[in-house]
XYZ file of C-alpha atoms in Angstrom:
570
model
C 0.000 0.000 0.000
C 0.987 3.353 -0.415
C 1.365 5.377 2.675
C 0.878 9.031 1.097
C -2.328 7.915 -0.687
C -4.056 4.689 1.501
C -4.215 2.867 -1.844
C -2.536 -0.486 -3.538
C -0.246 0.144 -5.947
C -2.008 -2.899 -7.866
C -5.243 -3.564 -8.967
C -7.374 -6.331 -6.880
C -7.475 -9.879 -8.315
C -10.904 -9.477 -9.088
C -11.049 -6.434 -11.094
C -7.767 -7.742 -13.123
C -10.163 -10.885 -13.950
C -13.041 -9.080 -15.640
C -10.304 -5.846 -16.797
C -12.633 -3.109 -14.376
C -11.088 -0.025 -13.265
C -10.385 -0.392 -9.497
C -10.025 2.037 -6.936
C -7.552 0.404 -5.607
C -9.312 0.749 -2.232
C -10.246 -1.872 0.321
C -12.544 -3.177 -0.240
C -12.714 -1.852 -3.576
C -16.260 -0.030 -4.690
C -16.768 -2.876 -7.373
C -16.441 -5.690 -4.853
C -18.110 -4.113 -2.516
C -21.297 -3.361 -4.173
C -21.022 -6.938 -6.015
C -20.387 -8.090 -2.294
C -17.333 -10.191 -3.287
C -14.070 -11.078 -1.055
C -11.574 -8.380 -2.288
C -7.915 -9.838 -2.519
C -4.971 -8.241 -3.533
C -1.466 -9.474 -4.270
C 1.078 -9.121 -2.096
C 4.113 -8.929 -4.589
C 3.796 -6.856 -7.212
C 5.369 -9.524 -10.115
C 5.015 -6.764 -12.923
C 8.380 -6.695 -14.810
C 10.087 -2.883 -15.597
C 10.532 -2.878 -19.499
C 14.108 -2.557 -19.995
C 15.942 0.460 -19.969
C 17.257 1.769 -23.160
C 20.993 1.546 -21.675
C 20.787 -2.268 -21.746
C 19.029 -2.622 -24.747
C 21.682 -0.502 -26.655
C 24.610 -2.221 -24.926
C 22.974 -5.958 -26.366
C 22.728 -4.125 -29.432
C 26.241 -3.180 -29.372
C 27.149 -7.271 -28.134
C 25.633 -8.630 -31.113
C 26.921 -5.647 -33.752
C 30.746 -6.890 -31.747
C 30.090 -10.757 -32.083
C 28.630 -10.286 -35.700
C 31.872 -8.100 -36.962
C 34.050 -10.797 -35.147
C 32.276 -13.242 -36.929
C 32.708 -11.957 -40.208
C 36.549 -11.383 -39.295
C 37.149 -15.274 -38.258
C 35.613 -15.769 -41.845
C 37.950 -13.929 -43.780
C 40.772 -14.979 -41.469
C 43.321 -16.980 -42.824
C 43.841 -20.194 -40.927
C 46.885 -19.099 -38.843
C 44.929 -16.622 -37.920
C 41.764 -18.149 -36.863
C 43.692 -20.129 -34.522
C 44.649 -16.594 -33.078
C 41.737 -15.655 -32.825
C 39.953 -18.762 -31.310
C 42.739 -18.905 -28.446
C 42.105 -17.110 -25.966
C 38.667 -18.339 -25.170
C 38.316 -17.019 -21.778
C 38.494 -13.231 -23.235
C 35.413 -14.510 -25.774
C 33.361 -16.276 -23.960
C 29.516 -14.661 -23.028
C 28.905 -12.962 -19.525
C 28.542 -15.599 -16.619
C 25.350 -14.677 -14.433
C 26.071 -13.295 -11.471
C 24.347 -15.526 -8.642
C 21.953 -13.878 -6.407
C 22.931 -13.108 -2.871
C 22.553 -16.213 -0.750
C 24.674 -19.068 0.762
C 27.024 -20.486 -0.781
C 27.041 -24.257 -1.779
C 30.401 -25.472 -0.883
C 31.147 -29.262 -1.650
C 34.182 -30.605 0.336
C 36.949 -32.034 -1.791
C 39.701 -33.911 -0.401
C 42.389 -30.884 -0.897
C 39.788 -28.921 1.064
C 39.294 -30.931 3.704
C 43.026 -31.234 4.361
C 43.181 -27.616 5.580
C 43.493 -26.783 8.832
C 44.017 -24.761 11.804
C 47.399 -25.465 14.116
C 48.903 -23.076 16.976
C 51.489 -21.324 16.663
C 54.355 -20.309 18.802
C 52.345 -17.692 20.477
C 49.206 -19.756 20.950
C 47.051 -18.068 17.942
C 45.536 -20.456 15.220
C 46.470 -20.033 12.352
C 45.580 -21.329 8.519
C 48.053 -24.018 7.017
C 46.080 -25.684 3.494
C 47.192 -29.129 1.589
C 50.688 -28.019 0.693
C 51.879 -26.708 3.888
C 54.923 -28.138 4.974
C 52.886 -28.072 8.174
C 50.199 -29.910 7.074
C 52.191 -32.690 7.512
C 51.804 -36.462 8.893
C 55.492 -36.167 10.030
C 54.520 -33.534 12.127
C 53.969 -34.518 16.120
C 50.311 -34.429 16.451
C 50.229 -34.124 20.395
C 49.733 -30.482 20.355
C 46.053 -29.847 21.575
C 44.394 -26.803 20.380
C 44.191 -23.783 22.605
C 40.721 -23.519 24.620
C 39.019 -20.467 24.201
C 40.647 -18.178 26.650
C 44.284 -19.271 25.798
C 43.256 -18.053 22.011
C 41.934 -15.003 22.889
C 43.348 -11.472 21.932
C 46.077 -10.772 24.843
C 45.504 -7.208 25.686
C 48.487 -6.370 27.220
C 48.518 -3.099 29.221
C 48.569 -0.221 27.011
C 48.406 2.589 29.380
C 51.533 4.222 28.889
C 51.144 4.898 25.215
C 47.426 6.306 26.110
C 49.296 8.672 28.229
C 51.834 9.200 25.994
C 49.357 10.404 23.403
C 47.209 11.899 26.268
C 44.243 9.861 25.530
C 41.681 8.845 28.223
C 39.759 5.977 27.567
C 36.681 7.149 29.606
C 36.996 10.632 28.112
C 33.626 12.513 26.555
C 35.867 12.157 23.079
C 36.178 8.648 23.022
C 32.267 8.272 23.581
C 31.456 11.072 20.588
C 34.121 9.644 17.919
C 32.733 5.963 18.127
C 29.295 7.858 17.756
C 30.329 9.616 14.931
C 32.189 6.654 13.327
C 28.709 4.014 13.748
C 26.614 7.526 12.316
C 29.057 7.700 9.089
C 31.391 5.472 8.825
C 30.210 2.310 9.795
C 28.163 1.191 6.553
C 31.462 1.696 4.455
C 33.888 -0.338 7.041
C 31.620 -3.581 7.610
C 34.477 -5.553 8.401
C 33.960 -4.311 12.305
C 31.177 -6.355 14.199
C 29.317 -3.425 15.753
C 27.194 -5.454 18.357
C 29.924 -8.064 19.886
C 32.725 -4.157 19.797
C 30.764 -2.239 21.923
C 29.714 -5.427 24.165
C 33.030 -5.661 24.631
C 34.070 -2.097 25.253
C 31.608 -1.383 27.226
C 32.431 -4.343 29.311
C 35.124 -5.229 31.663
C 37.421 -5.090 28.380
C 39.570 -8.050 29.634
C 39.911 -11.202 27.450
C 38.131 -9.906 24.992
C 37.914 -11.608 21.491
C 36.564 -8.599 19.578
C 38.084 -5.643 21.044
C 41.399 -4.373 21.942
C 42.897 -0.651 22.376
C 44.384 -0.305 19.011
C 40.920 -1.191 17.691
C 39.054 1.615 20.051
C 41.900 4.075 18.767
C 41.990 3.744 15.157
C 37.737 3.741 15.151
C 38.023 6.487 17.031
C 40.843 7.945 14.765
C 38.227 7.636 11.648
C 35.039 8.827 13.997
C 37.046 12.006 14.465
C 37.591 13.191 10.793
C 33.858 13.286 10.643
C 33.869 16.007 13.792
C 32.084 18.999 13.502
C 35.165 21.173 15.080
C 38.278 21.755 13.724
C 39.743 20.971 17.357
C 38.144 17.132 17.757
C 39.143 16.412 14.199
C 42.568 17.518 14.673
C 42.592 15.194 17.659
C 42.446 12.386 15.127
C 46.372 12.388 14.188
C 46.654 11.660 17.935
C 44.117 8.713 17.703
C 45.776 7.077 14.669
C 49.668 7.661 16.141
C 48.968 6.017 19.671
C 46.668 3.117 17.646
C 49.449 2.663 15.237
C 52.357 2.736 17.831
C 50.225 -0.717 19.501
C 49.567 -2.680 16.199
C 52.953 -2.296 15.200
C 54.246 -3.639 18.575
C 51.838 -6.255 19.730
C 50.121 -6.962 16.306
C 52.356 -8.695 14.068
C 53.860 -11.297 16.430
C 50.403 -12.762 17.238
C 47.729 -12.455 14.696
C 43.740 -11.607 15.952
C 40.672 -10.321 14.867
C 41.098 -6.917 16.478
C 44.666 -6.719 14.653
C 43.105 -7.752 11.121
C 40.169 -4.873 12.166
C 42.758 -2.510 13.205
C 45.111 -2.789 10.254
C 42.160 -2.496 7.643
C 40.964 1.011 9.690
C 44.312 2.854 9.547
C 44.446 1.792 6.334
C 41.708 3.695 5.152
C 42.859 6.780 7.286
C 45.608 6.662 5.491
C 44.559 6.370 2.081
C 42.002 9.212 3.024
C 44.749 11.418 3.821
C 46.742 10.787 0.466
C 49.675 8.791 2.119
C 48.585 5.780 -0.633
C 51.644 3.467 0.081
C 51.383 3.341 3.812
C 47.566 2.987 2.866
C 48.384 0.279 0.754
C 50.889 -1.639 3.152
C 48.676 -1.898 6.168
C 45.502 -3.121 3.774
C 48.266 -6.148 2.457
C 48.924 -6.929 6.223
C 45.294 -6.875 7.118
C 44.211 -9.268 4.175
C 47.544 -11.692 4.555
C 46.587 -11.732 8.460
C 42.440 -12.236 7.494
C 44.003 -15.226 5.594
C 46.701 -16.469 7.779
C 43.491 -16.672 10.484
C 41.366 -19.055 7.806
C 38.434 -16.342 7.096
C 38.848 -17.378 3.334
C 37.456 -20.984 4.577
C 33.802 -20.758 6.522
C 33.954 -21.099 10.004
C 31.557 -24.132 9.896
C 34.683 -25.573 8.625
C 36.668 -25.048 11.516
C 34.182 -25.949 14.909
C 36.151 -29.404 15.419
C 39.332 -27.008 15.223
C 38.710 -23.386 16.776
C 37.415 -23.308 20.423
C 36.700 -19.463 20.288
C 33.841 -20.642 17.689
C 31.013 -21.303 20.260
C 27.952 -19.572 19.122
C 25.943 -18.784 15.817
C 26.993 -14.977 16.347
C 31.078 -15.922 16.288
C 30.403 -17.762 13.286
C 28.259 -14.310 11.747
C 31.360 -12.212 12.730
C 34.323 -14.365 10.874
C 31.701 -14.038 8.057
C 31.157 -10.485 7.989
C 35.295 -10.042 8.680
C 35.865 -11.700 5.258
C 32.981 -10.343 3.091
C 33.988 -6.926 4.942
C 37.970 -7.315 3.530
C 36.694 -8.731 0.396
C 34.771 -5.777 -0.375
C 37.145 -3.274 1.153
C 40.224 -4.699 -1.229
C 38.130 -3.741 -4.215
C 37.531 -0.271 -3.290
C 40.758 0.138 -2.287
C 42.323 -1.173 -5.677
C 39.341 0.462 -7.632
C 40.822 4.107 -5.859
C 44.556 3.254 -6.252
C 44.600 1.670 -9.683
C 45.944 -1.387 -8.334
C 45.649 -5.265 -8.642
C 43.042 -7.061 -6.166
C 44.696 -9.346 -3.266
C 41.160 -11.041 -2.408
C 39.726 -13.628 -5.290
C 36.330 -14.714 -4.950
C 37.265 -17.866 -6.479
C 39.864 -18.430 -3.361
C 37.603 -18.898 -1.252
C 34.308 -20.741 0.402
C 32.310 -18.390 2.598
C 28.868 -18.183 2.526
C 26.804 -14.810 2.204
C 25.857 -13.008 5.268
C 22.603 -13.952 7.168
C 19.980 -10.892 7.584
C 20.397 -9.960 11.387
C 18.294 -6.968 12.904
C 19.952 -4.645 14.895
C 19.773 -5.538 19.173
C 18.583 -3.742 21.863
C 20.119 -0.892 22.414
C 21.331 0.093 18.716
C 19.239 2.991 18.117
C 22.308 5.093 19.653
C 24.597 3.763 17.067
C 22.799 3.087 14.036
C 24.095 4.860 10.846
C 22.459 7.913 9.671
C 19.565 6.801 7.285
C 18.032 4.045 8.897
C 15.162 4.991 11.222
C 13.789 2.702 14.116
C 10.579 2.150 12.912
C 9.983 -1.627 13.990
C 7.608 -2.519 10.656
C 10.480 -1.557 8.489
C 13.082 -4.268 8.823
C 15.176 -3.555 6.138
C 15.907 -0.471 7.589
C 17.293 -1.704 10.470
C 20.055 -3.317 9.061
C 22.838 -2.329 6.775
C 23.494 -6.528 5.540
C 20.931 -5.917 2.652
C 23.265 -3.440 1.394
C 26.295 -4.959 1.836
C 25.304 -7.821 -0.175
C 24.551 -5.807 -2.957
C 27.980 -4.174 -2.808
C 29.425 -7.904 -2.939
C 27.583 -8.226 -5.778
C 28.798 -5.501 -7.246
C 32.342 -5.823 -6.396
C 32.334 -9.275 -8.061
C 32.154 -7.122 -11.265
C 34.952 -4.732 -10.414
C 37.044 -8.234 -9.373
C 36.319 -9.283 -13.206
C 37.311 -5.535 -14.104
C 39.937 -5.184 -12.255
C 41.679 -8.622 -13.678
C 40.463 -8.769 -17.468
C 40.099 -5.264 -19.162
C 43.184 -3.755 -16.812
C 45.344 -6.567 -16.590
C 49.031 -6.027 -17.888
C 48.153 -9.358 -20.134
C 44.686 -7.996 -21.438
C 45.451 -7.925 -25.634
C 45.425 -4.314 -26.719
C 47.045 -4.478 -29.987
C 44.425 -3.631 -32.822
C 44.537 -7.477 -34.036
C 42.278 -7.795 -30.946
C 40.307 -4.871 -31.145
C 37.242 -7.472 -31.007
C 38.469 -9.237 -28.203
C 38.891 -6.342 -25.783
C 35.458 -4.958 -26.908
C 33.788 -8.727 -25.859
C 35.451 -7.668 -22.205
C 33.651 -4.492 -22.290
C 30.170 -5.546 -23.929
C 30.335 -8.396 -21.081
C 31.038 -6.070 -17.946
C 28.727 -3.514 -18.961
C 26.138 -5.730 -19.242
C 26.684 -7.696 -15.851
C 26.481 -3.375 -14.669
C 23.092 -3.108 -16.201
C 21.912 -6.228 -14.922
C 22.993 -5.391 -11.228
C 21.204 -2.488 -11.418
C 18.438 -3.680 -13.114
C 18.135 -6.304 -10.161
C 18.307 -4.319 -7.193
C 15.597 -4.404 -4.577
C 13.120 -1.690 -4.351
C 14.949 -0.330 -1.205
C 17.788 0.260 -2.966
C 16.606 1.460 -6.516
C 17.300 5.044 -7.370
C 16.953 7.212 -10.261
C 17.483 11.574 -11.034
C 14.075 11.223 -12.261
C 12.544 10.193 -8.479
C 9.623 12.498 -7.106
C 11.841 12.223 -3.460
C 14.221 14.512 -3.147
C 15.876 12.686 -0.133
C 18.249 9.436 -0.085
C 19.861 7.077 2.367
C 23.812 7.256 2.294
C 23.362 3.413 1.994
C 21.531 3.774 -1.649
C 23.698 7.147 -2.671
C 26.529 5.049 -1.831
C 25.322 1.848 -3.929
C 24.614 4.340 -6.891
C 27.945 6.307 -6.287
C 30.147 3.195 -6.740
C 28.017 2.157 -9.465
C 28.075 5.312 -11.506
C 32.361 5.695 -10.918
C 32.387 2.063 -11.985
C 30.734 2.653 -15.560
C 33.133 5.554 -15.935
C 36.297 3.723 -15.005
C 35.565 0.985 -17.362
C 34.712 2.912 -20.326
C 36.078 6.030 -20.283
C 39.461 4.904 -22.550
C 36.999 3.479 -25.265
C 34.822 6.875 -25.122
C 38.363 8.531 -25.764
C 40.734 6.765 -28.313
C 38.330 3.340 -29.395
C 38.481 3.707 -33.707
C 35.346 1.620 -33.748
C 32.571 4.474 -33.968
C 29.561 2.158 -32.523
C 31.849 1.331 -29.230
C 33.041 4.665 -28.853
C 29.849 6.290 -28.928
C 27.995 3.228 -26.467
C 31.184 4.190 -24.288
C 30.218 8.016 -24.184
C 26.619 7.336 -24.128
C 27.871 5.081 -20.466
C 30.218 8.013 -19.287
C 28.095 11.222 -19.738
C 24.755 9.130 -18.513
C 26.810 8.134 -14.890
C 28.811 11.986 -14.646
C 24.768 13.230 -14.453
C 23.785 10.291 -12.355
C 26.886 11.144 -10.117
C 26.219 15.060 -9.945
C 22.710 14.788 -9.454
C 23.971 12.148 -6.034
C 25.989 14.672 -4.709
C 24.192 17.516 -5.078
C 21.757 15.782 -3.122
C 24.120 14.305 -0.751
C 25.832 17.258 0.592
C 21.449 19.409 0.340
C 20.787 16.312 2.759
C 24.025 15.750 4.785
C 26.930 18.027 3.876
C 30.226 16.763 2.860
C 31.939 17.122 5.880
C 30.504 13.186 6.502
C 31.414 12.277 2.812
C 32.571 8.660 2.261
C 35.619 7.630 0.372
C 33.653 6.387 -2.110
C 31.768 10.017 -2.985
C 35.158 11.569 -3.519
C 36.270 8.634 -5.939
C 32.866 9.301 -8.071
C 33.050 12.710 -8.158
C 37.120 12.529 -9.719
C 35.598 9.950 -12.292
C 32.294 12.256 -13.375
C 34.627 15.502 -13.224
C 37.280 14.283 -15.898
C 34.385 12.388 -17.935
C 32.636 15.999 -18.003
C 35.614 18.263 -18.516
C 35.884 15.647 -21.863
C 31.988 14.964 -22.931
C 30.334 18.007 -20.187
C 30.267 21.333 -19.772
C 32.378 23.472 -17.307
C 29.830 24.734 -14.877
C 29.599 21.052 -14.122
C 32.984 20.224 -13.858
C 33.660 23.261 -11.576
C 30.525 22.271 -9.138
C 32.581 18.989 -8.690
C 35.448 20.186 -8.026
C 34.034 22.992 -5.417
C 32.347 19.835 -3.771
C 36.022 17.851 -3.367
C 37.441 20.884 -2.083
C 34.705 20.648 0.984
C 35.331 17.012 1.322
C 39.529 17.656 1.482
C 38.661 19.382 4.900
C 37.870 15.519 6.367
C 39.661 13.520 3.694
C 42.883 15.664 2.607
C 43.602 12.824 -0.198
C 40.604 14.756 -2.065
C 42.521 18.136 -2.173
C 45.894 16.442 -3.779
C 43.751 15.463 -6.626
C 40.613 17.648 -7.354
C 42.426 20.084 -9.668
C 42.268 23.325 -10.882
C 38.721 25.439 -11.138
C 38.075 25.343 -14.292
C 37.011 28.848 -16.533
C 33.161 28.945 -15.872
C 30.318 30.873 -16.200
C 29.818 32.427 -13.026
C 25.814 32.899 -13.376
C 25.602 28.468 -14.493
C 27.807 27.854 -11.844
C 25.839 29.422 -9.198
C 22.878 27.941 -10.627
C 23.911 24.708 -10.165
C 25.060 25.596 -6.201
């Protein structure tokens, strides 16, 4: 039904029957003055025609396949081998499976994976070829019980001190506020529920907190401070959180470590100090995998003590899928080659869990506490669409900007089957979203969720990145122009987010993933656009430099505008 009018969207059954125009009402006035039951469908199973997007990028598949066709016919046999060779580039789009558990099947080489302590006590991952996976091996070590496997928080005081940071301090208490309020929904690698259990327990023996995971959330919560004076407090926050990770964290390897790592790296990589960025994100992921998260945790209960309950089984989960997702975006900013296959490992999809008691303190911006609305009170519907999306940049990333992608004009045909393929699988994610997370410039609501804007943000930067090179130098004039068509369409879709975003929210609480969009729509528009639009773009990433500095090394110069279309457009 729809709340602003009191009416179904559809028709009842009965007036679909005998085609009568229905009020839509219940009961409707035709089955009430017929005095018939008056039923109407719960699921609207009406299918959206296509939209012309995907209908011109099949159009474009079958114009590619047909002029590679008629090539492989006029090829010589030598080169018709060529050409038939490399049949993973020229093979059609695999479906992309909707979210939902995984069906692993055991093999042997699986099965032969395990968990064994190490020197310090942690369990760690050793698979079939391990040299110590081995039957030579003395087998009379017992595994650790749960409290000798635990995170050892070792006493941290003096570097609090040192930093002159006081756990129980108002500051503490705001920046894990304002990290749950903005952050949160981008890093879902940290367990909200079982952290703040935890920290706002006795904090001893804890397996999902420790003080350099408190610091560098609280190093992140602070960029997003209203005052120049708590933000600047955030260099303190990430110094003290590094000084313990680097100490404590390598030697024994823990989920708070793997948490902690992945957080400063993103601080990092927000403040433009990519390398650093890029070093702690390869520690976290090597630690994630030296821990077993790319194998399920069912796997592991005869092994792993610390696994007692559904919700530790839900965390190691949400840890992987968390990394998994945050290694795209991470080599989707930086240009750089993923470190996390799907294909390497056998985790199933997260389960839909509704926030606890309690939660309404720390729930991101965007999702409301109205109890009939349960997809609102969790951010796992979302994530799993990022997953889902992220599978495509994984394809992206390792096909049509791999160093061994063909790019010599012989296979022309081959790199535009790459691109046909992708931007399909795009259309088709879109095309397949749930109605909470659809979005178009064309809505009637002027307002949006950060959890859809960023959905449609990473989207939109996605199209750009993988066509912008054909819209530039591609001599086939049917690609180039489907390529243009792709990067001017997601430069509007992206301005018309942000101008929305920062109406709504300001950009002071930007994500990472805004700023990334907004570099990909401004050099697709100072190309294909005009420059009013490129210069409202690069106003808004000089606002968002003031939290994430990495956005004022690269927004570049104002462009010459119109001053009366530029204002316009503020």
């Amino acid at each position: 039904m729809n709340p602003a009018t009191g009416k179904q969207e559809l028709s009842c059954k009965r007036c679909r029957y005998r085609k009568l125009r229905c009020t839509r009402t219940v009961p409707c006035i035709n089955c009430a003055t017929a005095g018939a039951g008056c039923e109407y469908e719960k699921i609207d199973k009406r299918r959206n025609p296509p939209s012309s997007e995907y209908t011109i990028s099949l159009r474009n598949r079958v114009a590619s396949l047909e002029a590679f066709i008629q090539e492989l016919r006029d090829a010589p046999p030598p080169r018709r081998d060529e050409m038939l060779g490399p049949a993973a580039y020229t093979q059609g789009a695999p479906n992309i499976p909707a979210a939902g558990p995984s069906q692993v099947i055991q093999n042997d080489t699986t099965a032969r994976a395990l968990l064994k302590p190490d020197a310090e006590g942690s369990l760690v991952y050793h698979g079939a070829t391990s040299i110590f996976n081995s039957d030579l091996l003395s087998t009379s070590e017992s595994y650790p019980s749960p409290t000798q496997s635990l995170y050892a928080e070792s006493n941290f005081d003096h570097v609090m001190d040192h930093f002159g940071i006081k756990l129980e301090d108002d500051t503490v208490f705001k920046a894990l506020q304002q990290f749950f309020r903005w952050q949160y929904p981008h890093f879902m690698f940290v367990y909200r529920e079982a952290f703040l259990r935890d920290h706002f327990g006795e904090r001893k023996g804890c397996k999902y907190w420790s003080s350099a995971l408190l610091l560098s959330i609280c190093a992140l919560g602070l960029l997003m401070s209203e005052t120049e004076g708590e933000r600047s407090l955030s260099e303190q926050f990430f110094q003290a959180a590094e000084s313990i990770v680097m100490v404590s964290g390598l030697s024994r390897p823990s989920i708070p470590t793997v948490q902690s790592f992945l957080c400063l790296a993103f601080f990092e990589i927000g403040r433009g100090n990519v390398s650093k960025g890029w070093a702690f994100s390869g520690i976290a992921f090597r630690m994630a995998q030296d821990l077993g998260f790319q194998s399920d945790p069912m796997n592991w209960l005869p092994h792993d003590s610390t696994i007692i309950s559904s919700e530790d089984i839900e965390i190691r989960r949400r840890i992987y899928w968390g990394s998994y997702i945050s290694d795209k975006l991470i080599s989707l900013i930086l240009g750089r080659p993923v470190q996390l296959a799907f294909d390497s490992a056998e985790v199933d999809l997260l389960e839909f869990i509704t926030d606890g008691p309690g939660m309404e303190y720390w729930r991101p911006v965007g999702f409301g506490d109205d109890p009939e609305e349960l997809r609102v009170l969790s951010n796992i519907p979302y994530l799993k669409e990022q997953i889902r999306l992220y599978r495509i940049v994984e394809k992206m990333m390792t096909t049509v900007f791999s160093p061994r992608t063909p790019r010599t004009q012989t296979d022309v045909f081959t790199r535009q089957t790459l691109l046909d393929n992708l931007n399909l699988e795009l259309l088709q994610w879109r095309d397949a979203l749930p109605a909470f997370a659809k979005w178009n410039k064309w809505s009637t609501s002027v307002t949006i969720t950060p959890a859809v804007a960023t959905l449609h943000l990473l989207y939109s930067s996605i199209r750009i990145a993988l066509n912008y090179e054909s819209a530039t130098t591609s001599n086939v004039a049917s690609a180039r122009e489907a390529a243009l068509l792709s990067c001017t369409t997601a430069a509007q879709d992206i301005l018309a987010l942000v101008r929305v975003y920062k109406m709504q929210y300001g950009l002071r609480h930007a994500p990472l993933i805004l700023i990334y969009a907004s570099i990909q729509a401004s050099r697709s528009i100072e190309k294909f656009g005009i420059p009013e639009e490129q210069s409202y773009l690069v106003g808004c990433l000089a606002e968002c430099s003031h939290t994430w500095s990495i956005a004022g090394q690269v927004q570049g110069p104002m462009p010459a505008v119109n001053v009366d279309a530029y204002h316009e457009l503020v």
